[in-house]
Structures are given as C-alpha cells and as structure tokens.
Short mmCIF file of C-alpha atoms and ligand atoms in Angstrom, two decimals:
data_model
loop_
_atom_site.label_atom_id
_atom_site.label_comp_id
_atom_site.label_asym_id
_atom_site.label_seq_id
_atom_site.Cartn_x
_atom_site.Cartn_y
_atom_site.Cartn_z
CA MET A 39 273.08 -117.51 77.72
CA THR A 40 272.69 -120.89 75.53
CA ILE A 41 275.97 -121.92 74.12
CA ASP A 42 276.22 -123.20 70.37
CA TYR A 43 278.47 -126.05 71.01
CA GLN A 44 279.49 -126.67 66.70
CA LEU A 45 280.38 -123.88 66.69
CA ILE A 46 282.90 -123.96 69.53
CA ILE A 47 283.92 -127.21 68.09
CA GLU A 48 284.81 -125.64 64.92
CA GLU A 49 286.69 -122.46 66.60
CA LEU A 50 288.56 -125.29 68.49
CA LYS A 51 289.45 -127.15 65.40
CA PRO A 52 292.70 -128.24 65.31
CA ILE A 53 292.46 -129.48 68.68
CA LYS A 54 291.31 -133.17 70.24
CA ILE A 55 288.01 -133.34 71.32
CA ILE A 56 285.12 -136.08 72.28
CA GLN A 57 281.89 -135.68 71.36
CA GLU A 58 280.26 -139.60 72.03
CA ALA A 59 278.04 -139.09 74.41
CA GLU A 60 279.27 -142.95 76.46
CA LYS A 61 282.78 -141.07 75.99
CA ILE A 62 282.14 -137.75 77.44
CA LYS A 63 280.39 -139.26 80.44
CA GLN A 64 282.89 -142.12 81.19
CA LEU A 65 285.21 -138.50 81.18
CA SER A 66 282.75 -136.52 83.04
CA LEU A 67 283.25 -138.69 85.76
CA ASP A 68 285.78 -139.94 88.78
CA TYR A 69 286.01 -142.10 91.86
CA TYR A 70 282.66 -140.14 93.55
CA TYR A 71 281.08 -143.09 94.15
CA PHE A 72 283.67 -144.15 97.43
CA SER A 73 280.72 -141.81 98.73
CA PRO A 74 276.93 -143.12 98.98
CA ILE A 75 275.91 -139.32 99.94
CA LEU A 76 277.83 -138.07 96.77
CA GLU A 77 276.23 -140.93 93.79
CA LYS A 78 273.35 -139.52 94.60
CA GLN A 79 274.15 -136.27 93.90
CA LEU A 80 276.85 -136.68 90.34
CA GLY A 81 275.93 -139.49 89.14
CA GLU A 82 273.97 -138.57 86.82
CA LYS A 83 276.52 -135.08 85.75
CA LYS A 84 278.46 -134.53 82.55
CA ALA A 85 280.45 -132.51 80.46
CA ASP A 86 278.85 -130.95 77.03
CA LEU A 87 282.66 -131.83 75.42
CA VAL A 88 285.78 -133.70 76.47
CA VAL A 89 288.72 -131.26 74.41
CA ILE A 90 292.28 -133.08 75.29
CA PRO A 91 294.84 -129.89 74.38
CA ASN A 92 298.72 -131.41 72.97
CA THR A 93 300.61 -127.74 74.27
CA GLU A 94 300.40 -124.55 76.36
CA GLU A 95 299.16 -122.95 73.49
CA ASP A 96 296.17 -125.53 72.50
CA VAL A 97 295.74 -124.95 76.56
CA LEU A 98 295.39 -121.36 76.16
CA LYS A 99 293.12 -121.54 72.82
CA VAL A 100 290.91 -123.15 75.03
CA ALA A 101 291.10 -121.11 77.97
CA GLN A 102 290.74 -118.39 75.60
CA ILE A 103 287.60 -119.56 73.82
CA CYS A 104 285.78 -120.84 77.58
CA VAL A 105 285.90 -116.52 78.83
CA LYS A 106 284.44 -115.80 75.64
CA TYR A 107 280.97 -117.68 75.81
CA LYS A 108 281.39 -117.93 79.26
CA ILE A 109 281.62 -121.65 78.74
CA PRO A 110 282.01 -124.11 82.24
CA LEU A 111 286.13 -125.36 81.96
CA THR A 112 286.55 -127.94 84.14
CA VAL A 113 290.41 -129.73 84.23
CA ARG A 114 290.56 -133.71 84.57
CA GLY A 115 293.73 -135.39 85.35
CA ALA A 116 292.88 -139.19 85.32
CA GLY A 117 289.49 -138.25 87.32
CA THR A 118 290.83 -141.03 89.98
CA GLY A 119 290.28 -138.26 92.01
CA ASN A 120 287.42 -139.39 95.37
CA TYR A 121 285.35 -136.33 96.13
CA GLY A 122 283.45 -135.31 92.35
CA GLN A 123 286.35 -133.13 91.81
CA CYS A 124 286.37 -133.57 88.45
CA ILE A 125 283.33 -134.36 88.00
CA PRO A 126 281.32 -130.60 85.79
CA LEU A 127 279.04 -129.35 87.71
CA ASN A 128 277.03 -126.99 84.99
CA GLY A 129 278.18 -129.40 82.11
CA GLY A 130 280.47 -127.30 79.71
CA ILE A 131 283.75 -128.24 78.75
CA VAL A 132 286.31 -131.05 80.31
CA LEU A 133 290.19 -130.27 79.85
CA ASP A 134 291.75 -134.33 79.78
CA MET A 135 295.04 -133.64 80.42
CA SER A 136 296.08 -136.82 79.89
CA GLU A 137 298.10 -136.05 75.96
CA MET A 138 299.98 -133.26 78.00
CA LYS A 139 302.71 -135.57 79.09
CA LYS A 140 306.15 -134.64 78.25
CA ILE A 141 309.44 -135.10 80.97
CA LYS A 142 311.28 -131.34 80.36
CA TRP A 143 314.42 -132.12 82.34
CA ILE A 144 315.44 -133.93 85.23
CA LYS A 145 318.26 -133.32 87.42
CA SER A 146 319.76 -133.99 90.48
CA GLY A 147 316.65 -133.96 92.91
CA VAL A 148 314.77 -132.16 90.33
CA ALA A 149 312.31 -132.78 87.36
CA CYS A 150 310.35 -130.38 85.60
CA VAL A 151 307.19 -131.85 83.35
CA GLU A 152 304.01 -131.25 81.86
CA ALA A 153 301.07 -131.86 84.25
CA GLY A 154 299.61 -134.67 82.80
CA ILE A 155 302.06 -137.20 82.62
CA LYS A 156 301.17 -140.54 84.64
CA ILE A 157 303.30 -140.26 87.97
CA SER A 158 304.46 -143.49 87.26
CA VAL A 159 306.07 -142.91 84.04
CA LEU A 160 307.64 -140.43 85.80
CA GLU A 161 309.33 -142.35 88.12
CA LYS A 162 310.67 -144.95 85.85
CA GLU A 163 312.31 -141.76 84.40
CA THR A 164 313.46 -140.26 87.49
CA LYS A 165 314.61 -143.64 89.18
CA LYS A 166 317.84 -143.91 85.93
CA HIS A 167 318.86 -141.45 87.41
CA GLY A 168 318.89 -142.05 91.09
CA TRP A 169 315.88 -140.19 92.08
CA GLU A 170 311.87 -140.97 92.73
CA LEU A 171 309.07 -139.39 94.50
CA ARG A 172 309.13 -138.00 97.35
CA MET A 173 305.47 -139.38 97.68
CA ILE A 174 303.27 -140.81 95.49
CA PRO A 175 299.64 -141.96 95.62
CA SER A 176 298.12 -145.20 95.91
CA THR A 177 296.41 -144.62 92.39
CA TYR A 178 300.02 -143.95 90.94
CA LYS A 179 300.16 -146.23 88.23
CA ILE A 180 297.23 -143.83 86.80
CA ALA A 181 297.45 -140.64 88.50
CA THR A 182 299.03 -137.84 86.89
CA LEU A 183 300.99 -134.86 88.59
CA GLY A 184 298.77 -132.48 87.71
CA GLY A 185 296.10 -133.95 89.59
CA PHE A 186 297.64 -135.18 92.61
CA PHE A 187 299.00 -131.75 92.79
CA GLY A 188 294.90 -130.22 92.64
CA GLY A 189 292.86 -133.03 94.31
CA GLY A 190 295.52 -135.66 96.45
CA SER A 191 297.37 -134.93 99.51
CA GLY A 192 299.84 -137.20 99.90
CA GLY A 193 300.57 -140.73 100.43
CA ILE A 194 303.55 -143.51 99.38
CA GLY A 195 306.60 -140.86 101.13
CA SER A 196 304.21 -138.71 103.34
CA ILE A 197 305.63 -140.71 106.58
CA ASN A 198 309.52 -138.85 105.80
CA TYR A 199 307.96 -135.75 103.53
CA GLY A 200 305.27 -134.94 105.03
CA GLN A 201 301.80 -133.59 102.56
CA LEU A 202 302.13 -131.69 99.29
CA LYS A 203 300.53 -128.69 100.59
CA ASP A 204 304.46 -128.48 103.10
CA ARG A 205 306.63 -126.07 102.34
CA GLY A 206 309.61 -127.09 99.73
CA ASN A 207 306.90 -129.38 98.52
CA LEU A 208 306.68 -128.49 94.91
CA TYR A 209 309.66 -126.11 93.76
CA ARG A 210 307.38 -123.66 90.83
CA VAL A 211 304.37 -124.28 88.39
CA LYS A 212 303.09 -122.52 85.46
CA VAL A 213 299.35 -121.55 85.22
CA ILE A 214 297.23 -120.54 82.52
CA THR A 215 294.38 -118.20 83.91
CA LEU A 216 290.70 -117.92 82.59
CA GLU A 217 290.73 -113.48 82.63
CA ASP A 218 289.27 -111.59 79.82
CA GLU A 219 293.28 -112.12 78.00
CA PRO A 220 294.05 -116.05 79.39
CA LYS A 221 298.27 -115.35 79.23
CA ILE A 222 300.60 -117.93 81.51
CA ILE A 223 301.40 -117.09 85.06
CA GLU A 224 304.52 -118.99 86.92
CA LEU A 225 303.77 -119.39 90.51
CA LYS A 226 307.26 -120.06 93.09
CA GLY A 227 307.47 -121.37 96.16
CA ASP A 228 304.76 -120.51 98.96
CA GLU A 229 302.79 -118.70 96.09
CA THR A 230 302.19 -122.52 94.60
CA ARG A 231 299.89 -123.10 97.43
CA GLN A 232 297.91 -120.73 95.27
CA ILE A 233 296.90 -124.16 93.25
CA ASN A 234 297.84 -126.58 95.92
CA HIS A 235 294.98 -128.80 96.27
CA ALA A 236 291.87 -126.13 94.31
CA TYR A 237 290.71 -128.62 92.69
CA GLY A 238 291.49 -126.93 89.50
CA THR A 239 289.46 -123.43 90.16
CA ASN A 240 292.04 -120.96 90.14
CA GLY A 241 294.08 -121.61 86.54
CA ILE A 242 295.06 -124.69 84.56
CA ILE A 243 297.88 -126.05 85.58
CA THR A 244 300.31 -126.94 82.55
CA GLU A 245 303.80 -127.33 83.74
CA LEU A 246 305.02 -128.37 87.57
CA GLU A 247 308.86 -128.61 89.34
CA ILE A 248 308.83 -130.91 92.06
CA PRO A 249 311.52 -131.85 94.36
CA LEU A 250 313.17 -135.66 94.07
CA ALA A 251 314.38 -137.40 96.80
CA PRO A 252 316.79 -140.48 96.70
CA SER A 253 316.04 -143.81 95.28
CA TYR A 254 316.08 -147.19 97.32
CA ASN A 255 315.88 -150.57 96.53
CA TRP A 256 312.32 -150.96 98.56
CA LEU A 257 311.50 -153.91 99.75
CA ASP A 258 307.55 -154.98 100.74
CA VAL A 259 307.42 -156.45 103.97
CA ILE A 260 304.11 -158.02 105.30
CA VAL A 261 304.42 -158.37 109.12
CA THR A 262 301.60 -159.90 111.68
CA PHE A 263 300.24 -158.68 115.45
CA PRO A 264 298.74 -160.79 118.15
CA ASP A 265 296.35 -157.56 118.33
CA PHE A 266 295.79 -154.92 116.82
CA ILE A 267 296.98 -152.63 119.98
CA LYS A 268 300.24 -154.19 119.34
CA ALA A 269 300.02 -153.22 115.90
CA LEU A 270 299.54 -150.20 116.26
CA LYS A 271 301.96 -149.11 119.18
CA PHE A 272 304.72 -150.73 116.31
CA GLY A 273 303.67 -148.53 113.66
CA GLN A 274 304.02 -145.88 115.57
CA GLU A 275 308.49 -147.16 116.67
CA LEU A 276 308.33 -147.92 113.18
CA ALA A 277 307.57 -144.54 112.04
CA ASP A 278 309.69 -142.71 114.66
CA SER A 279 312.64 -145.34 113.87
CA ASP A 280 315.09 -142.71 112.03
CA GLY A 281 317.33 -144.77 111.53
CA ILE A 282 315.03 -147.35 109.79
CA VAL A 283 314.72 -145.63 106.45
CA LYS A 284 310.83 -146.80 104.89
CA LYS A 285 308.14 -144.95 103.14
CA LEU A 286 305.08 -147.01 103.97
CA VAL A 287 304.10 -147.73 107.66
CA SER A 288 300.70 -148.88 106.74
CA ILE A 289 298.84 -150.56 109.49
CA GLN A 290 295.07 -152.28 108.70
CA ALA A 291 292.69 -154.42 111.60
CA LYS A 292 292.20 -157.64 111.49
CA SER A 293 288.44 -157.34 109.99
CA ILE A 294 289.74 -155.59 107.31
CA VAL A 295 292.33 -158.48 106.06
CA LYS A 296 289.68 -160.84 104.22
CA TYR A 297 289.78 -158.28 101.73
CA PHE A 298 293.03 -158.24 100.52
CA SER A 299 292.20 -161.69 97.81
CA SER A 300 295.19 -161.62 96.46
CA LEU A 301 297.12 -161.13 99.83
CA LYS A 302 295.57 -164.32 101.29
CA PRO A 303 297.83 -167.10 100.29
CA TYR A 304 300.41 -164.96 103.05
CA PHE A 305 297.64 -165.11 105.79
CA GLU A 306 297.40 -168.05 107.71
CA LYS A 307 294.33 -166.03 109.65
CA GLU A 308 292.55 -163.16 109.45
CA GLN A 309 295.66 -160.98 112.12
CA ASP A 310 296.38 -157.62 112.35
CA CYS A 311 298.88 -155.83 110.26
CA ALA A 312 301.19 -153.79 108.67
CA LEU A 313 301.94 -153.24 105.06
CA LEU A 314 305.74 -151.95 104.76
CA SER A 315 307.53 -150.31 102.64
CA VAL A 316 311.00 -150.63 103.10
CA ASP A 317 315.00 -150.38 102.03
CA GLU A 318 316.37 -153.22 102.27
CA ASN A 319 319.40 -152.31 103.97
CA SER A 320 316.84 -151.33 106.67
CA LEU A 321 315.33 -155.55 107.16
CA PHE A 322 317.08 -156.66 110.14
CA SER A 323 316.67 -153.47 112.48
CA LEU A 324 312.90 -153.99 111.23
CA GLN A 325 313.06 -157.70 112.00
CA GLU A 326 314.42 -156.82 115.50
CA LEU A 327 311.77 -154.52 115.96
CA VAL A 328 309.41 -156.56 114.50
CA LYS A 329 310.55 -159.59 117.60
CA GLN A 330 309.90 -156.22 120.31
CA TYR A 331 305.41 -156.26 119.51
CA ASP A 332 305.81 -160.38 119.24
CA GLY A 333 305.00 -160.18 115.84
CA GLU A 334 305.63 -162.24 113.03
CA ILE A 335 307.30 -161.31 109.11
CA ILE A 336 304.90 -163.08 106.43
CA TYR A 337 305.89 -161.82 103.18
CA GLN A 338 308.35 -160.07 102.74
CA GLN A 339 309.55 -158.89 98.64
CA ASN A 340 311.88 -157.07 96.75
CA LEU A 341 310.67 -154.91 94.16
CA SER A 342 312.39 -156.45 91.46
CA ASN A 343 310.55 -159.27 91.91
CA ILE A 344 308.60 -159.72 88.94
CA ASN A 345 306.61 -162.16 91.22
CA HIS A 346 305.97 -159.25 94.26
CA VAL A 347 302.25 -158.00 94.65
CA ASN A 348 301.81 -153.81 94.36
CA LEU A 349 301.19 -153.77 98.69
CA ILE A 350 301.03 -149.84 98.17
CA GLU A 351 298.05 -151.19 95.88
CA PHE A 352 296.87 -152.12 99.86
CA THR A 353 297.63 -148.60 101.48
CA TRP A 354 295.55 -145.58 101.03
CA ASN A 355 292.90 -145.60 99.05
CA HIS A 356 293.40 -148.67 97.37
CA THR A 357 292.07 -150.30 101.02
CA THR A 358 289.48 -148.68 100.07
CA PHE A 359 289.02 -149.97 96.87
CA HIS A 360 290.09 -153.32 97.85
CA ALA A 361 286.55 -154.00 100.41
CA ARG A 362 284.36 -152.02 97.64
CA ASN A 363 285.17 -154.66 95.47
CA ILE A 364 283.74 -156.73 98.51
CA ASP A 365 281.07 -155.14 99.54
CA PRO A 366 280.35 -152.70 97.74
CA THR A 367 277.95 -150.62 100.85
CA ILE A 368 281.34 -150.43 102.76
CA THR A 369 282.44 -145.85 102.76
CA TYR A 370 284.91 -144.51 104.32
CA LEU A 371 286.95 -142.15 106.68
CA GLN A 372 289.89 -139.48 106.40
CA THR A 373 291.03 -139.12 109.52
CA PHE A 374 294.02 -137.03 111.31
CA PHE A 375 294.07 -139.31 115.17
CA PHE A 376 297.18 -137.11 115.89
CA THR A 377 297.56 -139.57 118.97
CA ILE A 378 297.09 -143.81 118.59
CA GLU A 379 295.75 -143.40 121.82
CA LYS A 380 292.77 -141.41 120.42
CA VAL A 381 292.56 -144.53 117.28
CA GLU A 382 292.39 -147.14 120.59
CA GLN A 383 290.01 -144.67 121.83
CA MET A 384 287.81 -144.82 118.67
CA TYR A 385 288.96 -148.55 117.85
CA LYS A 386 287.28 -149.60 120.93
CA TYR A 387 284.29 -147.76 120.36
CA PHE A 388 282.88 -148.49 117.16
CA GLY A 389 284.42 -151.73 116.53
CA ASP A 390 284.01 -153.92 113.96
CA GLU A 391 281.62 -150.50 112.32
CA VAL A 392 283.94 -148.39 111.52
CA MET A 393 287.14 -151.13 110.50
CA MET A 394 290.58 -149.61 111.46
CA HIS A 395 292.84 -148.46 108.41
CA ILE A 396 296.15 -146.29 110.01
CA GLU A 397 298.24 -144.92 107.26
CA PHE A 398 301.34 -142.53 109.52
CA LEU A 399 302.92 -139.51 108.03
CA ARG A 400 305.00 -136.25 109.00
CA VAL A 401 302.61 -134.08 109.77
CA ALA A 402 304.11 -130.25 111.30
CA GLY A 403 307.77 -133.35 111.58
CA LYS A 404 305.56 -136.09 113.86
CA ALA A 405 304.74 -138.76 112.90
CA ILE A 406 301.40 -139.69 113.18
CA PRO A 407 298.34 -141.31 112.51
CA ALA A 408 295.54 -140.63 110.18
CA GLY A 409 292.94 -142.73 109.28
CA LEU A 410 291.46 -144.02 106.38
CA GLN A 411 288.87 -145.50 108.25
CA LEU A 412 286.31 -148.55 106.37
CA VAL A 413 282.18 -148.21 107.96
CA LYS A 414 279.64 -150.10 107.18
CA PHE A 415 278.12 -147.84 104.98
CA SER A 416 273.96 -147.85 106.82
CA THR A 417 272.28 -144.17 106.37
CA GLU A 418 273.25 -140.96 105.81
CA GLU A 419 272.37 -140.51 109.59
CA ARG A 420 274.53 -142.64 111.08
CA LEU A 421 277.04 -141.74 108.70
CA ASN A 422 276.90 -138.19 110.02
CA GLU A 423 277.13 -139.24 113.93
CA ILE A 424 279.43 -141.55 113.50
CA ILE A 425 281.81 -137.94 112.02
CA LYS A 426 281.01 -136.06 114.92
CA TYR A 427 281.17 -137.89 117.63
CA HIS A 428 284.79 -137.87 115.81
CA GLU A 429 284.68 -134.76 115.85
CA ASP A 430 283.89 -134.10 119.38
CA ASN A 431 286.27 -136.17 121.00
CA GLY A 432 289.26 -133.80 119.35
CA ALA A 433 289.41 -136.13 115.35
CA PHE A 434 290.69 -134.22 112.73
CA ILE A 435 287.53 -135.39 109.79
CA ALA A 436 288.37 -134.46 106.42
CA ASN A 437 285.45 -134.79 105.25
CA PRO A 438 285.06 -137.41 102.20
CA HIS A 439 282.02 -136.80 101.62
CA THR A 440 281.15 -133.43 99.44
CA TYR A 441 282.23 -132.02 96.73
CA ILE A 442 283.46 -128.51 98.37
CA LEU A 443 286.60 -127.85 98.93
CA GLU A 444 285.45 -126.00 102.45
CA ASP A 445 283.82 -128.57 103.40
CA GLY A 446 285.96 -131.90 103.00
CA GLY A 447 290.20 -130.85 104.97
CA ARG A 448 290.33 -127.72 105.12
CA LYS A 449 287.43 -126.20 106.74
CA SER A 450 288.30 -122.91 104.93
CA ILE A 451 288.74 -121.22 102.27
CA GLU A 452 292.82 -120.68 102.31
CA PRO A 453 292.23 -116.53 101.45
CA GLU A 454 295.57 -117.19 98.96
CA GLN A 455 293.62 -119.29 96.96
CA LEU A 456 290.22 -117.95 96.78
CA ASN A 457 292.07 -114.16 95.87
CA PHE A 458 294.60 -115.57 93.50
CA LYS A 459 290.67 -117.16 92.22
CA LYS A 460 289.22 -113.22 91.84
CA LYS A 461 292.24 -112.67 90.07
CA VAL A 462 292.95 -115.62 87.05
CA ASP A 463 289.11 -117.00 86.39
CA PRO A 464 286.99 -113.70 86.82
CA TYR A 465 284.10 -114.80 84.80
CA GLY A 466 283.85 -118.87 88.48
CA LEU A 467 284.13 -120.59 84.76
CA MET A 468 286.85 -123.31 86.83
CA ASN A 469 285.35 -126.02 88.01
CA GLN A 470 281.95 -124.06 88.73
CA GLY A 471 280.30 -125.25 92.02
CA LYS A 472 283.22 -126.34 94.22
CA MET A 473 284.41 -123.46 95.69
CA ARG A 474 281.20 -122.57 98.37
CA SER A 475 283.08 -118.96 99.21
CA TRP A 476 283.20 -117.70 95.73
CA LYS A 477 279.80 -116.92 94.80
C1 FAD B 1147 291.58 -146.30 95.32
C2 FAD B 1147 293.07 -145.30 95.47
C3 FAD B 1147 292.77 -144.63 96.03
C4 FAD B 1147 294.07 -143.66 95.93
N1 FAD B 1147 295.33 -143.23 96.71
C5 FAD B 1147 295.34 -141.74 97.31
C6 FAD B 1147 296.46 -141.57 97.68
O1 FAD B 1147 297.27 -142.66 98.88
N2 FAD B 1147 296.69 -139.96 98.66
C7 FAD B 1147 295.70 -139.41 97.90
O2 FAD B 1147 296.59 -137.45 97.60
N3 FAD B 1147 294.89 -139.25 96.73
C8 FAD B 1147 294.28 -140.69 97.05
N4 FAD B 1147 293.86 -140.55 95.58
C9 FAD B 1147 292.75 -139.69 95.31
C10 FAD B 1147 293.19 -138.72 93.22
O3 FAD B 1147 293.56 -139.99 93.16
C11 FAD B 1147 294.59 -138.97 93.90
O4 FAD B 1147 294.75 -137.83 94.46
C12 FAD B 1147 295.42 -138.41 92.29
O5 FAD B 1147 297.11 -137.98 92.72
C13 FAD B 1147 294.70 -137.79 91.61
O6 FAD B 1147 295.52 -137.08 90.38
P1 FAD B 1147 294.31 -137.26 88.94
O7 FAD B 1147 295.22 -137.19 87.51
O8 FAD B 1147 293.46 -138.27 88.74
O9 FAD B 1147 293.52 -136.15 89.59
P2 FAD B 1147 291.98 -135.91 88.72
O10 FAD B 1147 291.18 -136.82 89.65
O11 FAD B 1147 291.35 -136.42 87.07
O12 FAD B 1147 291.76 -134.31 89.32
C14 FAD B 1147 292.46 -133.62 91.06
C15 FAD B 1147 291.39 -132.70 90.81
O13 FAD B 1147 293.03 -131.59 90.22
C16 FAD B 1147 292.71 -131.17 89.38
N5 FAD B 1147 293.30 -131.08 87.78
C17 FAD B 1147 293.32 -131.87 87.34
N6 FAD B 1147 294.43 -131.54 86.36
C18 FAD B 1147 294.56 -130.40 86.86
C19 FAD B 1147 296.09 -129.70 86.03
N7 FAD B 1147 296.70 -129.45 85.81
N8 FAD B 1147 295.88 -127.89 86.80
C20 FAD B 1147 294.41 -128.10 87.48
N9 FAD B 1147 293.88 -128.04 88.26
C21 FAD B 1147 293.83 -129.45 88.05
C22 FAD B 1147 290.84 -131.60 88.98
O14 FAD B 1147 289.82 -130.58 87.90
C23 FAD B 1147 290.56 -132.07 90.49
O15 FAD B 1147 289.81 -131.38 90.86
C24 FAD B 1147 293.35 -142.09 95.71
C25 FAD B 1147 291.50 -142.49 94.98
C26 FAD B 1147 291.55 -143.64 94.82
C27 FAD B 1147 290.82 -143.87 94.18
#
C-alpha cells in the first residue's frame, strides 16, 4: 500500500513535523559509521517524515495514525546509538522524542522524567538534591534517558551498579503501544526488561522512573604506568577496592594515547595509562595504590574547576570517537573478557592491530574487564577473523557491526521481549528489520 504523506501530515496537525529532505536525512541517521560494515549497509536509509511530539497525547495520536495506515515507526532519542538502532530501514515516520523532556519529580533517590530528557540536564537537577544518575553513557551531554535504556547498556558508574539491564536499575516505565487501539501501559520492576535494550521495537517509552545514586565530589585523575600489564592489574585492584569510591576505571594502551589530542599537554610521552574518576576523599588511598603499581599521577582535577578536561569524554566509546577523528579507518570491538588474564592473552596476540581499551564494570557482583578495543580495519574477512579468535578463546563479543538485535550483545532474543512485541506491536511497525525473530 502506498502511503499518502500529505494526508498523514494533515491528520497529524498540529503536531510538529519536519519535511525538509536534508533535515529528515540528518534525523534518520546515528553513529552507525563507526562500523565500516554498517556504513555500507545503512548510509542511504531515511524516513519519509520526522514527527516531534510534545505530549503523551501527541504520541498516542502518532501511534494511532501509524496503525491506521500501517506506517513503519522508528523512535529516536538523540541519535547517538552506534549500530544504526534508530535508522529506519523501510522509511516511514521517525518519532523524535527530544521535546518530551519534562522532569516530573525528584525525591530521595528516585527521579521520574519524560523519555526525551537529556541525561546531562537531568543530572544537573538531581545534583541539586544530592543525587546523581547511577550510570551514564559517555554521550551523556546529548543522549536522552529513553534512548539510553532503549539502545545503550551502561557506562560511567557501571563499576558500582552494573548494567542498565540489571534488576533494580529501572523502577517503572510508561509505554505507548501500537495495537489497533493504541494505549498507555505501565511496566514495573522485572517487567521493564521487556523494553530494555529492545531498540524501540516494542513500544514507545514516554516516561521513566529511575533509582539515583548519592552524589560525590568527583576528581578526574590520569595515571601512567611503565607497561600495559601493570596498568591492567592496577585497574583490577582499584575496581576491587571497595573502600575507594570511584565511578570510572578506564585503562588505555599507550598506542591509543596519540589520539587524545587535548590530553597531550599532560603526557610527556605516550604511555599506558588509567583514566579515573574518584571521590576526592579517596585520593590518598588512590595514591597509595598507584605507588604499589609504579604508576605516576600526571593529572588530577576537580570537576568544579572550569579548566578541567572532561575525562569521561575520553572513555567508553568516546575513545573510538577520538581515534576516528584522527584516523577514520579505525573501528572497534565490544568484548567481555571476564579476567585480566584473557585481556593479556589478546593484548599479546594482536599487538597494535587491536589496540587495548578496557573499561571495568560490575557483572553479577564481580568487577570484570570489558573491552572497547580499537581495530585498524583492513577487510571484513579480517575483522570477522579477529572476532572469531576472541570467541574461540573464551572472550564474549557483543558485535557492534550489526543492526540486528539478536546478533549484537545478546545472541538471542529474550522471549519476554518477543512476546511483548506480539502484544504491543501486532503489525510489526516498530523499527522494522531490527528484530530477526519477529519474522
Ligand atoms: C561517542 C559515543 C560514545 C558512546 N558511549 C556509550 C556508553 O558509554 N554507554 C552506552 O551504553 N552507550 C554508549 N554509546 C551509545 C549511545 O550514545 C547511548 O546508548 C545513548 O544513551 C543513546 O541515547 P540516544 O538518546 O542517542 O538514543 P538513540 O540513539 O536515539 O536511540 C537508541 C535506541 O533506543 C530507541 N529509543 C530511543 N528513544 C526511545 C523511546 N523513547 N522509546 C523506545 N525506544 C527508544 C531507538 O529506537 C534506538 O533503537 C556511545 C555512542 C557514541 C557515538
């Protein structure tokens, strides 16, 4: 059935609609191009219309019209996803949630907000009450909270609270369905797993209630080490040091330091290093640990100092971002190593072809190393060989070179997500082509 978009525009009025081709193109894409594989597959995809709702009623109306005319619908937060999660494969409507940004309330340890709020805006407010988010992505300045839960996994703070999908990290959501009669439903506790990291394939999240963490005076610290293995072991011990309050333990091989242009003044030479965020009262204990591993603190800055460089924006996938700014042929992997011995094995095997970047995070109560290694891309075959070698040797790759939900981090669809989709999106209109099991 061909869709008459002029008619749709009339029916959608007075909701804000974008029709300019250039703007539609821009709002149809994300950071898919970090992957040379996705770059080839997705660069030409675009929506027919972008719709920007202001209220839940607007979203309900868009849902009703999409169901009535069977229009594909792709939800967008800020479009900072890395795997083409918010790129529409079959045109249709992109629903840009960025105007749904109200803070409903913040009270001791909990915040309730609309899904399109920028994470940085929310955190600025929670800090006024002595709280901060349990975890944030390195894109926190622009990413939305709905997009983080829809497409992200964790980040700064995951060393304490694990990943977004872990029980207790999301209290409640409101979701709008694409049934014959679209409606607003609420999911609580474990039920929220149905929409977590589901790429917006099974419902439009309009509101979230999230737990918060106590806010600290964070100190950004860079420590250099004589070699990578010392830096790695230091990272594990710091991650395991329950008495040292921290929210970021990022270990970078010296081959990566050349990509950190604005950090260069602090480095005498390229050295293996740790980028950290620790509570300022933990500094003395940190210094003792640094000494134990022959490290040297080359930078420390309180975040309230206006001259500080924001170290967060050199970690997680921002490391890839900086490397690609200098060398656009660089791509990346996402790897759960589970032990530092496994990291060491891969570090020695691949050398500089796979530059080691480790983030420590908590998985089932244990601090483990996960990698966002930089890869000098040559061919797709070689990239697949590198992935296979990791997998054959017991490292788990959450493949960032696919837009298919099942082929990325989870390897299979959660049955609860598929069942939920059957209920809330019976016509399969939401983010078509991303959930293979739907077919
Ligand atoms: C440089 C860089 C660094 C990054 N660092 C991190 C990191 O530290 N940790 C991390 O987890 N990720 C990271 N990412 C990925 C991404 O930035 C985050 O996951 C971010 O939180 C996504 O938010 P967004 O608002 O941009 O979502 P989008 O990219 O717009 O959307 C992500 C997915 O969620 C869906 N979605 C968006 N809003 C809704 C909604 N209201 N209802 C239902 N579905 C919705 C979309 O359809 C899409 O599938 C990084 C990306 C880049 C480019």
